[in-house]
XYZ file of C-alpha atoms in Angstrom:
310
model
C -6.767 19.756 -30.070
C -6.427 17.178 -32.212
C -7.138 13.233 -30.899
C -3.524 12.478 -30.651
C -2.741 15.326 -28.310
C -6.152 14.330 -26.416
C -4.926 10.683 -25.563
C -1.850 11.900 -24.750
C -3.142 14.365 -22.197
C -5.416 11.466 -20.803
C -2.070 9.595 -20.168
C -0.527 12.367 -18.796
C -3.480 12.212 -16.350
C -3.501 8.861 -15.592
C 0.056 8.885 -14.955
C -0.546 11.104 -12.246
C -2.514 9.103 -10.561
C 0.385 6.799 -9.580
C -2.280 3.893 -10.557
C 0.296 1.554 -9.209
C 0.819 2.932 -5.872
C -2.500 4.934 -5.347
C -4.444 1.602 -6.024
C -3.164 0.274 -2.869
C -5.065 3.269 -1.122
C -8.523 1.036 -1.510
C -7.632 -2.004 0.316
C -5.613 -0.303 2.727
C -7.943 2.195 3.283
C -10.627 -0.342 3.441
C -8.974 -2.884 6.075
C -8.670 -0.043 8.803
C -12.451 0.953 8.260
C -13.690 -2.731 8.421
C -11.617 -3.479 11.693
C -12.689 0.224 13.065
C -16.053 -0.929 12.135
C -15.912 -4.202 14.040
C -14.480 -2.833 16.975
C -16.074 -0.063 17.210
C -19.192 0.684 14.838
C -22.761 1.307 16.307
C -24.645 -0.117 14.013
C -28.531 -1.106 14.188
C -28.229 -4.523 12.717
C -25.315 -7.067 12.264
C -22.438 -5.141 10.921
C -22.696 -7.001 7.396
C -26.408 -6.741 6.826
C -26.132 -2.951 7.629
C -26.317 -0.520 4.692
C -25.011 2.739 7.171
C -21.653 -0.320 7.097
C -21.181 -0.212 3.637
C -21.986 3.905 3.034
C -19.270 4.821 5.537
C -17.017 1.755 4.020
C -17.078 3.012 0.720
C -16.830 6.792 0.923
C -13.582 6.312 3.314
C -12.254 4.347 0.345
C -13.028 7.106 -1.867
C -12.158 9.999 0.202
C -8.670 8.420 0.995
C -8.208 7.227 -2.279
C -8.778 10.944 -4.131
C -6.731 12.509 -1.373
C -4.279 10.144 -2.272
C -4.384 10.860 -6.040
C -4.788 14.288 -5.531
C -1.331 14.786 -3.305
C 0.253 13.265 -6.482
C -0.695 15.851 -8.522
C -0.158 18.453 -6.127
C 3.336 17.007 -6.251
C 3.353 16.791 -10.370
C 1.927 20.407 -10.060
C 5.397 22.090 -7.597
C 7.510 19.796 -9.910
C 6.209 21.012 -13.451
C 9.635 23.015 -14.373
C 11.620 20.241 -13.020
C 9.892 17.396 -15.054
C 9.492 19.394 -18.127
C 13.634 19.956 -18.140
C 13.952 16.156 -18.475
C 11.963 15.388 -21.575
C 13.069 11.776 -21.297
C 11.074 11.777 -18.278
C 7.714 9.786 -19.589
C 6.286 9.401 -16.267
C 5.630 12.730 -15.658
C 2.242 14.328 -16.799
C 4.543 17.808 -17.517
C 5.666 15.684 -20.459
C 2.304 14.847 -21.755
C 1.242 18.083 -23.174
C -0.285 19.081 -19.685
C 0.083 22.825 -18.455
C 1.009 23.707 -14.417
C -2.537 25.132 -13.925
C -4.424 21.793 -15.469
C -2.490 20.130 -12.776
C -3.776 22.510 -9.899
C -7.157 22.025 -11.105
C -6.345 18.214 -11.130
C -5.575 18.470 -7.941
C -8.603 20.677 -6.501
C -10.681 17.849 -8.647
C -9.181 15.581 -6.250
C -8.694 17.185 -3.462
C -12.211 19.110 -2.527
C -14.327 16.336 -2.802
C -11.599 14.479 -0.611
C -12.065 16.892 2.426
C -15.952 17.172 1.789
C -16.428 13.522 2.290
C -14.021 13.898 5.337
C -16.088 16.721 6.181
C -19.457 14.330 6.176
C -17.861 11.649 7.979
C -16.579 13.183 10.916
C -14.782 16.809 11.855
C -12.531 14.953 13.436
C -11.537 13.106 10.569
C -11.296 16.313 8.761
C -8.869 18.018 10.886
C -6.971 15.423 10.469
C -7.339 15.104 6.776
C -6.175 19.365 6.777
C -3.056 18.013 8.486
C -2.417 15.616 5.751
C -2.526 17.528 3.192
C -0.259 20.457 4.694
C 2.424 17.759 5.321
C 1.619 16.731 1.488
C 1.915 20.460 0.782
C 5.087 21.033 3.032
C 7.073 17.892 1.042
C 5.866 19.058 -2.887
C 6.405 23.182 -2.238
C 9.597 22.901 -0.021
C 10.670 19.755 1.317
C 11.922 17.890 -1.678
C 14.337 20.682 -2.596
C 15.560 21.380 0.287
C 16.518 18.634 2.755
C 17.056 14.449 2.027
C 14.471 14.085 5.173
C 11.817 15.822 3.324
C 10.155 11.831 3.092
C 9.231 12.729 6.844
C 6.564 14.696 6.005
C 4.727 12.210 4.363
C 5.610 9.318 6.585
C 3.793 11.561 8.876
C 0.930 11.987 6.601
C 0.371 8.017 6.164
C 0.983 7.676 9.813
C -1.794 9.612 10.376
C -4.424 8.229 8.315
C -5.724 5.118 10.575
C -6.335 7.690 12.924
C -8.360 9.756 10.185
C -10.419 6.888 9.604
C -11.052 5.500 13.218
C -12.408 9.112 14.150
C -15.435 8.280 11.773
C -16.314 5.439 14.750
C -14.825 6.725 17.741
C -14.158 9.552 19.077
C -11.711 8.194 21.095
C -8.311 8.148 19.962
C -7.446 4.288 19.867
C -4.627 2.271 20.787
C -5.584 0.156 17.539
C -5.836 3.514 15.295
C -2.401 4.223 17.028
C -1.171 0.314 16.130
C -1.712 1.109 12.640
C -0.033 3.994 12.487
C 3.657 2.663 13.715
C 2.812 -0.269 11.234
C 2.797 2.700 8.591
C 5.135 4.917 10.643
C 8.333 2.091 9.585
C 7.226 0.998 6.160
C 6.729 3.984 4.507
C 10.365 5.313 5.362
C 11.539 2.246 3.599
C 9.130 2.861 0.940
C 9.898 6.271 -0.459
C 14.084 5.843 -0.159
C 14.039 2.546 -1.974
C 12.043 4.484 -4.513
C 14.233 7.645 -4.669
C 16.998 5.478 -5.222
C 15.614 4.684 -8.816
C 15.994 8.408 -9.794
C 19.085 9.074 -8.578
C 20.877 10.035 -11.819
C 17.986 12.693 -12.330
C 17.846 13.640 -9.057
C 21.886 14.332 -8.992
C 21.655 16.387 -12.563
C 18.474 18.919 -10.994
C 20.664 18.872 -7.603
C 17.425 17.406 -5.801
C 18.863 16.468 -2.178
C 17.591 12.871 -1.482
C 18.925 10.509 1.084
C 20.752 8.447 -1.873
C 22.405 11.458 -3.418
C 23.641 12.698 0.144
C 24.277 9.505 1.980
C 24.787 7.360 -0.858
C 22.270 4.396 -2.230
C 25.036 1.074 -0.017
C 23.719 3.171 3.150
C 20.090 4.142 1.939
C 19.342 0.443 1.444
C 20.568 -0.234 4.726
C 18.539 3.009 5.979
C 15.241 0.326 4.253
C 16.165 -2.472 5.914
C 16.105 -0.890 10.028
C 13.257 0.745 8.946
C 11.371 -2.704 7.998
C 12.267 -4.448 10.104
C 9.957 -2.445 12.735
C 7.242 -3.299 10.480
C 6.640 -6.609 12.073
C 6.830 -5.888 15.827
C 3.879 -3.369 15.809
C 1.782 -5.580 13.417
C 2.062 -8.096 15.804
C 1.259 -6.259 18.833
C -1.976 -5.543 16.860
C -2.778 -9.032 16.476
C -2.526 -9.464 20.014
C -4.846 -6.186 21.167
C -7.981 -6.865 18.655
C -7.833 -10.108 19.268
C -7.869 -10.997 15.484
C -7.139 -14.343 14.236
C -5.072 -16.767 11.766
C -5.590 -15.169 8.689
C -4.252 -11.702 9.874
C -1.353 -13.647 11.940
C -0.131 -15.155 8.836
C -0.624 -12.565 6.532
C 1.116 -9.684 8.410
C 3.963 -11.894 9.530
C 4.616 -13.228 5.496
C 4.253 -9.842 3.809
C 6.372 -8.228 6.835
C 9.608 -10.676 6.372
C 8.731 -10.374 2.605
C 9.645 -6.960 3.072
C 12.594 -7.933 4.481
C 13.378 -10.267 2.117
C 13.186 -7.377 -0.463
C 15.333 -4.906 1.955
C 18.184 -7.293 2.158
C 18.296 -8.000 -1.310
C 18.510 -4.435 -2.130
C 21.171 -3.915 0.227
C 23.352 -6.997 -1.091
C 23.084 -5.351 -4.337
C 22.825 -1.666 -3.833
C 21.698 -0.199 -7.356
C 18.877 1.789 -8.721
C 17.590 -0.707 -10.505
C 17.382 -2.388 -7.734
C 16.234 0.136 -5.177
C 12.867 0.356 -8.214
C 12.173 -2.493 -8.064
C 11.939 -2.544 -4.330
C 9.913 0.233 -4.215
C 7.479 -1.366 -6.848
C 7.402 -5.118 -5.074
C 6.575 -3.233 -1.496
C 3.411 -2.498 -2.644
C 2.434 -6.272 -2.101
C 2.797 -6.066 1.421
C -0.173 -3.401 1.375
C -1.851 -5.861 -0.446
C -1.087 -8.614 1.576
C -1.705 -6.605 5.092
C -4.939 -5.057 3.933
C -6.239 -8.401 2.661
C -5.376 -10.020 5.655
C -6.898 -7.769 7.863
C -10.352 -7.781 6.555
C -10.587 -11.761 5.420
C -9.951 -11.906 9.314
C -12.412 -9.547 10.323
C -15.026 -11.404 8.022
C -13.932 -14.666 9.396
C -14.323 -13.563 13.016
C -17.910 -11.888 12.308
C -18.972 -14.685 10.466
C -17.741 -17.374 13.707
C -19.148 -14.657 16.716
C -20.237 -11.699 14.890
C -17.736 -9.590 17.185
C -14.281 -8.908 17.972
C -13.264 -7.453 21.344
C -10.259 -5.760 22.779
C -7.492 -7.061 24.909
């Protein structure tokens, strides 16, 4: 292998990674485990002097982060024929000179150590994590080719990650943990079909059944907007149970209507270009949310050094 072919395959790697979307895992990841941590960490010293605060901090981030990464690749790995019939296709890894069984092994790479820091944290939060990644598993190997709800399954997955993380405090299953997960529960519907919509000449040619292609992308975009606009609702609500402050009140509340903002955009002009860039600009509300969240939490600790429950 010659260093042309070698770059290449590193791009083909990289490009599964979904840097732009799977990036979002480490903030997001890390603003549930810093307000699980304030409401409910045990922790021998002040939460922010404590090194057990920042161990447990950092391996959620990397645990959900490569099980994030790694369900990509599982994906890349189901779709391999697919991708490689649309050489034009330069966001797939298929059409990077790499073979189906590199991306399995890419995806165990990911994956094991994933479920082994799960594993460390909490069995709880394993369990969980195992139902993650069938619903993962259940959308790559059958959903996607077989019904335009197969998004469901991993709405269900993202729902169910606050609840993965909170188990590593708690073994209690939390109304907050449960407040995060309707947050995700609404956006990530929104998420995936204004993304699908971007493919949808592809997706018509392989006779891939997504919501656009079977409802059409004027209803799909309308499908985003109900959808996001029960983002707000349940962020709220959170505000109000944790008892968190300013920062997280006007944060949630900006990036939510700036979701909406995008939705009704998209479904005043109803086109796959339009729909992408949607799906690309949503990621700044998990930005926006996650940032929120823990400037808040570090705010409050640094006023009172707690936060307590409604």
């Amino acid at each position: 292998m010659n260093a042309i072919e070698a770059v290449e395959k590193l791009r083909g790697f990289a490009i599964t990674l979904r840097p732009v979307v799977s990036m979002t895992a480490v903030p997001w990841a890390a603003g549930m485990a810093i307000l699980a941590s304030a409401l409910y960490g045990d922790f021998q010293s002040p939460m922010f002097s404590d090194s057990e605060f920042y161990l447990k901090l950092f391996l959620i981030v990397i645990a959900t982060f490569l099980g994030v990464a790694g369900g990509y690749a599982l994906n890349d790995y189901f779709d391999y024929e697919v991708d490689r019939s649309n050489r034009a296709r330069k966001d797939k890894a298929a059409n990077h000179g790499i073979g189906r069984g590199m991306l399995l092994t890419y995806a165990l790479i990911l994956g094991v150590p994933s479920m082994s820091l799960w594993f460390y944290l909490s069995y709880r939060s394993l369990a969980v994590a195992f139902v993650l990644f069938l619903c993962v598993l259940a959308y790559s190997a059958w959903g996607k080719r077989n019904t335009p709800l197969s998004n469901l399954f991993i709405v269900a997955a993202v729902a169910l990650t606050p609840i993965a993380i909170f188990y590593v405090y708690t073994p209690q299953l939390t109304l907050a943990a449960v407040l995060l997960g309707v947050v995700n529960l609404f956006f990530e519907p929104g998420f995936t079909w204004s993304g699908v919509c971007r493919d949808v000449e592809g997706d018509k040619e392989l006779r891939i059944p997504t919501m656009p292609l079977r409802y059409g992308i004027p209803r799909t975009s309308k499908m985003v907007l109900v959808s996001w606009l029960f983002v707000i609702p349940p962020s709220l609500a959170l505000f109000f149970y944790t008892n968190l402050g300013i920062i997280y009140l006007i944060g949630s509340t900006v990036a939510g209507l700036w979701l909406v903002a995008l939705a009704v955009r998209f479904v005043r002009k109803p086109t796959p270009p339009i729909g992408g860039s949607t799906f690309l600009n949503a990621t700044l509300w998990l930005w926006v949310f996650s940032l929120a969240l823990i400037l808040d939490v570090v705010f409050l600790f640094g006023l009172k050094s707690s936060i307590s429950l409604t």
